[in-house]
């Protein structure tokens, strides 16, 4: 799939136009995002992703369209895990509800820029040394193991090195100053917690991108599609934050489902290298005839795993609520 430069530029221009519309029209005034507003915007970004996938289908074929949809669903699902961290960050810094949309907007713009650099670096490494897929696959499997190990531990936020350096270099005001990031106090330039939270969102997302981007590369090696997947996933993620923020604790089996997806893609990556050229640094093709899941099977596996995860989580949450209610009734407590 050859992507000309003009298409890259047009895609970036459309993204900038969408961001400008969101900033200048939708978020012109600080406000609390309602469930209805969040739901409409989530549907809007999902519809845009579907239209993009249809466009890929019509211009490049069903295979690349399937790769985009598989990557989009996987990236969006893995990004849901980011919401837990975003929620912890918002709570830790006590971000006012009317400013949370602006924080997520700017923070995710930073995340998109950092992810773009990561995608370019990953694409260059893959083209130069295809055996890196071994590392990607092993890393995804290890990440799945680590996710399962920490699934029952409460999530905490610890400031990273970027934030600690920021606090040392520039003084921070003790409280928010509306939606301002910089203010002048007694002739001294200071930053507000608003900027600190924005940097926290943007840089923390990069940590999650270290596993989600290799996972998408496991479904498509087209850097343009990987970039588009990340754009649509992150643009819809901030609206999803307001839509299901209160329901995150109900998705108790989400770490298990995401771990299964990471293992599936990790194994797929390793099998793909074995089939294509398991020893790329030796002259001559060194392939092993192993089966590799195709795009259609990948889509089915992703959809089934996520569907089972969500349904099982909601059933578990309902069962726990009924059990708690019965215990309260037996104890004579009326909720």
CSV table of C-alpha atoms in Angstrom, one decimal:
chain,number,residue,atom,x,y,z
A,1,UNK,CA,0.0,0.0,0.0
A,2,UNK,CA,1.7,3.2,-1.2
A,3,UNK,CA,0.7,6.3,0.6
A,4,UNK,CA,1.7,9.5,-1.3
A,5,UNK,CA,3.0,12.6,0.6
A,6,UNK,CA,-0.1,14.6,-0.3
A,7,UNK,CA,-2.3,12.1,1.5
A,8,UNK,CA,-0.2,12.3,4.6
A,9,UNK,CA,-0.4,16.1,4.5
A,10,UNK,CA,-4.2,16.1,3.8
A,11,UNK,CA,-4.8,13.7,6.7
A,12,UNK,CA,-2.8,15.9,9.1
A,13,UNK,CA,-4.6,19.0,7.8
A,14,UNK,CA,-8.0,17.3,8.5
A,15,UNK,CA,-6.8,16.4,12.0
A,16,UNK,CA,-5.7,20.0,12.7
A,17,UNK,CA,-9.0,21.3,11.3
A,18,UNK,CA,-10.9,18.9,13.6
A,19,UNK,CA,-8.8,19.9,16.6
A,20,UNK,CA,-9.4,23.6,15.8
A,21,UNK,CA,-13.2,23.1,15.5
A,22,UNK,CA,-13.2,21.2,18.8
A,23,UNK,CA,-11.1,23.9,20.6
A,24,UNK,CA,-12.7,27.0,19.1
A,25,UNK,CA,-16.4,25.9,18.9
A,26,UNK,CA,-17.1,22.9,21.2
A,27,UNK,CA,-14.8,23.9,24.0
A,28,UNK,CA,-14.9,27.6,23.6
A,29,UNK,CA,-16.2,28.1,27.1
A,30,UNK,CA,-15.2,25.9,30.1
A,31,UNK,CA,-18.1,23.6,30.9
A,32,UNK,CA,-19.0,20.3,32.5
A,33,UNK,CA,-19.4,17.6,29.8
A,34,UNK,CA,-22.8,15.9,30.1
A,35,UNK,CA,-23.4,12.2,29.4
A,36,UNK,CA,-25.5,13.1,26.4
A,37,UNK,CA,-22.8,15.4,24.9
A,38,UNK,CA,-20.1,12.7,25.5
A,39,UNK,CA,-22.3,10.0,23.9
A,40,UNK,CA,-22.9,12.1,20.8
A,41,UNK,CA,-19.3,12.9,20.4
A,42,UNK,CA,-18.2,9.2,20.9
A,43,UNK,CA,-20.7,8.2,18.1
A,44,UNK,CA,-19.3,11.0,15.9
A,45,UNK,CA,-15.7,9.9,16.2
A,46,UNK,CA,-16.7,6.2,15.7
A,47,UNK,CA,-18.7,7.2,12.6
A,48,UNK,CA,-15.7,9.1,11.3
A,49,UNK,CA,-13.5,6.0,11.9
A,50,UNK,CA,-16.0,3.8,10.0
A,51,UNK,CA,-16.1,6.3,7.1
A,52,UNK,CA,-12.3,6.3,7.0
A,53,UNK,CA,-12.3,2.5,6.9
A,54,UNK,CA,-14.8,2.4,4.1
A,55,UNK,CA,-12.6,4.9,2.2
A,56,UNK,CA,-9.6,2.6,2.7
A,57,UNK,CA,-11.8,-0.3,1.5
A,58,UNK,CA,-12.8,1.5,-1.7
A,59,UNK,CA,-9.3,2.8,-2.5
A,60,UNK,CA,-6.9,0.1,-1.3
A,61,UNK,CA,-9.0,-3.0,-0.9
A,62,UNK,CA,-10.8,-5.1,1.8
A,63,UNK,CA,-7.5,-6.5,3.3
A,64,UNK,CA,-6.2,-3.1,4.3
A,65,UNK,CA,-9.6,-1.9,5.5
A,66,UNK,CA,-9.7,-5.0,7.7
A,67,UNK,CA,-6.3,-4.2,9.0
A,68,UNK,CA,-7.4,-0.7,9.9
A,69,UNK,CA,-10.6,-1.9,11.7
A,70,UNK,CA,-8.7,-4.6,13.6
A,71,UNK,CA,-6.1,-2.0,14.6
A,72,UNK,CA,-8.7,0.6,15.5
A,73,UNK,CA,-10.7,-1.8,17.7
A,74,UNK,CA,-7.5,-3.1,19.4
A,75,UNK,CA,-6.1,0.4,20.0
A,76,UNK,CA,-9.4,1.8,21.3
A,77,UNK,CA,-9.8,-1.2,23.6
A,78,UNK,CA,-6.2,-0.9,25.0
A,79,UNK,CA,-6.7,2.9,25.4
A,80,UNK,CA,-9.6,2.3,27.7
A,81,UNK,CA,-7.0,1.2,30.2
A,82,UNK,CA,-5.6,4.8,29.9
A,83,UNK,CA,-8.9,6.0,31.3
A,84,UNK,CA,-8.2,4.5,34.7
A,85,UNK,CA,-4.9,6.5,34.9
A,86,UNK,CA,-6.6,9.7,33.6
A,87,UNK,CA,-9.2,9.3,36.3
A,88,UNK,CA,-6.5,8.9,39.0
A,89,UNK,CA,-4.6,11.9,37.6
A,90,UNK,CA,-7.7,14.1,37.6
A,91,UNK,CA,-8.6,13.0,41.1
A,92,UNK,CA,-5.0,13.4,42.4
A,93,UNK,CA,-4.8,17.0,41.1
A,94,UNK,CA,-8.5,17.8,42.0
A,95,UNK,CA,-9.2,19.1,38.5
A,96,UNK,CA,-12.5,21.0,38.4
A,97,UNK,CA,-15.1,19.3,36.3
A,98,UNK,CA,-15.5,22.3,34.0
A,99,UNK,CA,-11.8,22.2,33.1
A,100,UNK,CA,-11.4,18.4,32.6
A,101,UNK,CA,-12.3,18.5,28.9
A,102,UNK,CA,-9.7,21.2,28.2
A,103,UNK,CA,-7.1,19.2,30.1
A,104,UNK,CA,-7.8,16.0,28.1
A,105,UNK,CA,-7.9,17.9,24.8
A,106,UNK,CA,-4.4,19.5,25.2
A,107,UNK,CA,-3.0,16.4,26.9
A,108,UNK,CA,-4.1,14.2,24.1
A,109,UNK,CA,-2.7,16.6,21.5
A,110,UNK,CA,0.7,16.2,23.2
A,111,UNK,CA,0.1,12.4,23.2
A,112,UNK,CA,-0.6,12.4,19.5
A,113,UNK,CA,2.6,14.3,18.8
A,114,UNK,CA,4.6,11.9,20.9
A,115,UNK,CA,2.9,8.8,19.4
A,116,UNK,CA,3.6,10.1,15.9
A,117,UNK,CA,7.3,10.2,16.7
A,118,UNK,CA,7.1,6.7,18.1
A,119,UNK,CA,5.3,5.4,15.0
A,120,UNK,CA,7.9,6.9,12.7
A,121,UNK,CA,10.7,5.4,14.8
A,122,UNK,CA,9.0,2.0,14.9
A,123,UNK,CA,8.4,2.0,11.2
A,124,UNK,CA,12.0,2.8,10.5
A,125,UNK,CA,13.2,0.1,12.8
A,126,UNK,CA,10.9,-2.5,11.2
A,127,UNK,CA,12.1,-1.7,7.7
A,128,UNK,CA,15.7,-1.9,8.7
A,129,UNK,CA,15.4,-5.0,11.0
A,130,UNK,CA,12.3,-7.2,10.7
A,131,UNK,CA,13.5,-9.4,13.6
A,132,UNK,CA,12.4,-6.6,15.9
A,133,UNK,CA,9.0,-8.3,15.7
A,134,UNK,CA,10.4,-11.0,18.0
A,135,UNK,CA,11.0,-8.2,20.6
A,136,UNK,CA,7.6,-6.7,20.0
A,137,UNK,CA,5.9,-10.1,20.4
A,138,UNK,CA,7.8,-11.0,23.6
A,139,UNK,CA,7.2,-7.5,25.0
A,140,UNK,CA,3.4,-7.8,24.4
A,141,UNK,CA,3.3,-11.2,26.1
A,142,UNK,CA,5.3,-9.9,29.0
A,143,UNK,CA,3.0,-6.8,29.2
A,144,UNK,CA,0.0,-9.1,29.3
A,145,UNK,CA,1.5,-11.1,32.2
A,146,UNK,CA,2.3,-7.9,34.1
A,147,UNK,CA,-1.2,-6.6,33.5
A,148,UNK,CA,-2.7,-9.8,35.0
A,149,UNK,CA,-0.3,-9.6,38.0
A,150,UNK,CA,-1.3,-6.0,38.8
A,151,UNK,CA,-5.1,-6.3,38.0
A,152,UNK,CA,-6.1,-6.7,41.7
A,153,UNK,CA,-3.9,-3.8,42.9
A,154,UNK,CA,-5.3,-0.3,43.3
A,155,UNK,CA,-4.0,2.1,40.6
A,156,UNK,CA,-1.8,4.9,41.8
A,157,UNK,CA,-0.2,7.9,40.1
A,158,UNK,CA,3.4,8.8,40.7
A,159,UNK,CA,4.9,11.8,39.0
A,160,UNK,CA,7.3,10.9,36.2
A,161,UNK,CA,10.7,12.5,35.6
A,162,UNK,CA,9.3,15.1,33.2
A,163,UNK,CA,6.9,16.4,35.8
A,164,UNK,CA,9.5,16.5,38.6
A,165,UNK,CA,11.9,18.4,36.3
A,166,UNK,CA,9.0,20.8,35.4
A,167,UNK,CA,8.4,21.6,39.0
A,168,UNK,CA,12.1,22.2,39.6
A,169,UNK,CA,12.5,24.6,36.7
A,170,UNK,CA,9.3,26.6,37.0
A,171,UNK,CA,7.4,27.5,40.2
A,172,UNK,CA,3.9,26.1,40.4
A,173,UNK,CA,0.9,28.0,41.9
A,174,UNK,CA,-0.8,26.2,44.7
A,175,UNK,CA,-4.3,26.4,43.1
A,176,UNK,CA,-5.9,26.5,39.6
A,177,UNK,CA,-6.3,29.9,38.0
A,178,UNK,CA,-9.3,29.2,35.8
A,179,UNK,CA,-8.2,27.5,32.6
A,180,UNK,CA,-4.9,29.4,32.5
A,181,UNK,CA,-1.6,27.6,32.3
A,182,UNK,CA,0.7,30.6,33.0
A,183,UNK,CA,0.2,33.6,35.3
A,184,UNK,CA,2.4,36.4,36.6
A,185,UNK,CA,2.4,36.9,40.4
A,186,UNK,CA,4.3,39.9,41.7
A,187,UNK,CA,6.3,40.1,38.5
A,188,UNK,CA,7.2,36.4,38.7
A,189,UNK,CA,6.2,34.1,35.9
A,190,UNK,CA,4.6,30.9,37.2
A,191,UNK,CA,2.7,27.9,35.9
A,192,UNK,CA,-0.5,26.6,37.2
A,193,UNK,CA,-1.6,23.0,38.1
A,194,UNK,CA,-3.5,23.1,34.8
A,195,UNK,CA,-0.3,22.8,32.8
A,196,UNK,CA,1.1,20.2,35.2
A,197,UNK,CA,-2.0,18.0,34.7
A,198,UNK,CA,-1.8,18.5,30.9
A,199,UNK,CA,1.8,17.4,30.8
A,200,UNK,CA,1.0,14.4,33.1
A,201,UNK,CA,-1.8,13.2,30.7
A,202,UNK,CA,0.4,13.6,27.6
A,203,UNK,CA,3.5,11.9,29.0
A,204,UNK,CA,1.7,9.2,30.9
A,205,UNK,CA,-0.1,8.2,27.7
A,206,UNK,CA,3.3,7.5,26.0
A,207,UNK,CA,3.9,4.7,28.5
A,208,UNK,CA,0.7,3.0,27.4
A,209,UNK,CA,1.7,3.6,23.7
A,210,UNK,CA,4.8,1.4,24.2
A,211,UNK,CA,2.5,-1.7,24.2
A,212,UNK,CA,-0.4,-0.5,22.1
A,213,UNK,CA,1.6,0.7,19.1
A,214,UNK,CA,3.5,-2.6,18.8
A,215,UNK,CA,0.2,-4.3,19.1
A,216,UNK,CA,-1.2,-2.4,16.1
A,217,UNK,CA,2.0,-3.0,14.2
A,218,UNK,CA,1.2,-6.7,14.7
A,219,UNK,CA,-2.0,-6.2,12.8
A,220,UNK,CA,-0.8,-3.9,10.1
A,221,UNK,CA,2.7,-2.8,9.0
A,222,UNK,CA,1.4,0.2,7.2
A,223,UNK,CA,2.6,3.2,9.2
A,224,UNK,CA,-0.1,5.4,7.7
A,225,UNK,CA,-2.8,3.1,9.0
A,226,UNK,CA,-1.1,2.8,12.4
A,227,UNK,CA,-1.1,6.6,12.6
A,228,UNK,CA,-4.8,6.9,11.6
A,229,UNK,CA,-5.7,4.2,14.1
A,230,UNK,CA,-4.1,6.2,16.9
A,231,UNK,CA,-5.7,9.4,15.8
A,232,UNK,CA,-9.2,8.0,15.8
A,233,UNK,CA,-8.7,6.1,19.0
A,234,UNK,CA,-7.3,9.0,21.0
A,235,UNK,CA,-9.8,11.6,19.6
A,236,UNK,CA,-12.6,9.4,20.7
A,237,UNK,CA,-10.9,8.4,24.0
A,238,UNK,CA,-11.4,11.8,25.7
A,239,UNK,CA,-15.1,11.7,25.0
A,240,UNK,CA,-15.3,8.1,26.3
A,241,UNK,CA,-13.8,9.3,29.5
A,242,UNK,CA,-16.9,11.4,30.3
A,243,UNK,CA,-19.2,8.7,29.0
A,244,UNK,CA,-18.0,5.7,31.0
A,245,UNK,CA,-15.8,7.3,33.6
A,246,UNK,CA,-18.2,6.2,36.3
A,247,UNK,CA,-18.5,2.7,34.9
A,248,UNK,CA,-14.8,1.8,34.7
A,249,UNK,CA,-14.9,0.1,38.1
A,250,UNK,CA,-17.6,-2.3,36.7
A,251,UNK,CA,-15.3,-3.6,34.0
A,252,UNK,CA,-13.7,-6.0,36.4
A,253,UNK,CA,-12.5,-8.4,33.8
A,254,UNK,CA,-11.1,-5.8,31.4
A,255,UNK,CA,-7.4,-6.6,32.4
A,256,UNK,CA,-8.0,-10.2,31.5
A,257,UNK,CA,-9.6,-9.4,28.2
A,258,UNK,CA,-6.8,-7.0,27.3
A,259,UNK,CA,-4.2,-9.5,28.3
A,260,UNK,CA,-5.7,-12.1,26.0
A,261,UNK,CA,-5.6,-9.6,23.1
A,262,UNK,CA,-1.9,-8.7,23.8
A,263,UNK,CA,-1.0,-12.4,24.0
A,264,UNK,CA,-2.9,-13.1,20.7
A,265,UNK,CA,-1.1,-10.3,18.9
A,266,UNK,CA,2.3,-11.1,20.4
A,267,UNK,CA,2.0,-14.7,19.3
A,268,UNK,CA,0.8,-13.5,15.8
A,269,UNK,CA,3.9,-11.3,15.5
A,270,UNK,CA,6.3,-14.1,16.4
A,271,UNK,CA,4.6,-16.6,14.0
A,272,UNK,CA,4.7,-14.0,11.2
A,273,UNK,CA,8.4,-13.6,11.5
A,274,UNK,CA,8.9,-17.4,11.6
A,275,UNK,CA,6.8,-17.7,8.5
A,276,UNK,CA,8.4,-14.9,6.5
A,277,UNK,CA,12.0,-15.1,7.6
A,278,UNK,CA,12.9,-16.3,11.0
A,279,UNK,CA,16.6,-15.5,10.6
A,280,UNK,CA,16.6,-12.2,8.7
A,281,UNK,CA,20.2,-11.4,9.5
A,282,UNK,CA,21.4,-14.5,7.6
A,283,UNK,CA,21.5,-14.4,3.8
A,284,UNK,CA,18.8,-16.4,2.1
A,285,UNK,CA,15.2,-16.9,3.1
A,286,UNK,CA,14.9,-18.9,6.4
A,287,UNK,CA,11.2,-19.5,6.7
A,288,UNK,CA,9.2,-22.0,8.9
A,289,UNK,CA,5.8,-23.1,7.5
A,290,UNK,CA,3.7,-22.1,10.5
A,291,UNK,CA,0.0,-20.8,10.3
A,292,UNK,CA,-0.4,-17.1,10.9
A,293,UNK,CA,-3.9,-15.7,11.8
A,294,UNK,CA,-5.2,-13.5,9.0
A,295,UNK,CA,-7.0,-10.2,9.2
A,296,UNK,CA,-10.5,-11.7,9.2
A,297,UNK,CA,-9.6,-14.2,12.0
A,298,UNK,CA,-7.9,-11.3,14.0
A,299,UNK,CA,-11.1,-9.2,13.7
A,300,UNK,CA,-13.2,-12.2,15.0
A,301,UNK,CA,-10.9,-12.9,17.9
A,302,UNK,CA,-10.8,-9.2,18.9
A,303,UNK,CA,-14.6,-8.8,18.8
A,304,UNK,CA,-15.3,-12.1,20.6
A,305,UNK,CA,-12.7,-11.4,23.4
A,306,UNK,CA,-14.0,-7.8,24.0
A,307,UNK,CA,-17.7,-8.9,23.8
A,308,UNK,CA,-17.1,-11.7,26.4
A,309,UNK,CA,-15.1,-9.4,28.6
A,310,UNK,CA,-17.8,-6.7,28.7
A,311,UNK,CA,-20.7,-9.1,29.2
A,312,UNK,CA,-18.9,-11.1,31.9
A,313,UNK,CA,-17.9,-7.9,33.7
A,314,UNK,CA,-21.4,-6.5,33.7
A,315,UNK,CA,-22.9,-9.8,34.9
A,316,UNK,CA,-20.3,-9.9,37.7
A,317,UNK,CA,-21.1,-6.4,38.7
A,318,UNK,CA,-24.9,-7.1,38.8
A,319,UNK,CA,-24.2,-10.3,40.8
A,320,UNK,CA,-22.1,-8.3,43.3
A,321,UNK,CA,-24.8,-5.6,43.6
A,322,UNK,CA,-27.5,-8.2,44.3
A,323,UNK,CA,-25.3,-10.0,46.9
A,324,UNK,CA,-24.6,-6.7,48.6
A,325,UNK,CA,-28.2,-5.8,48.7
A,326,UNK,CA,-29.2,-9.2,50.2
A,327,UNK,CA,-26.6,-8.8,52.9
A,328,UNK,CA,-27.9,-5.3,53.7
A,329,UNK,CA,-31.4,-6.7,53.9
A,330,UNK,CA,-30.3,-9.5,56.2
A,331,UNK,CA,-28.5,-7.0,58.4
A,332,UNK,CA,-31.5,-4.8,58.6
A,333,UNK,CA,-29.9,-2.0,56.7
A,334,UNK,CA,-32.1,-0.3,54.1
A,335,UNK,CA,-30.1,1.2,51.3
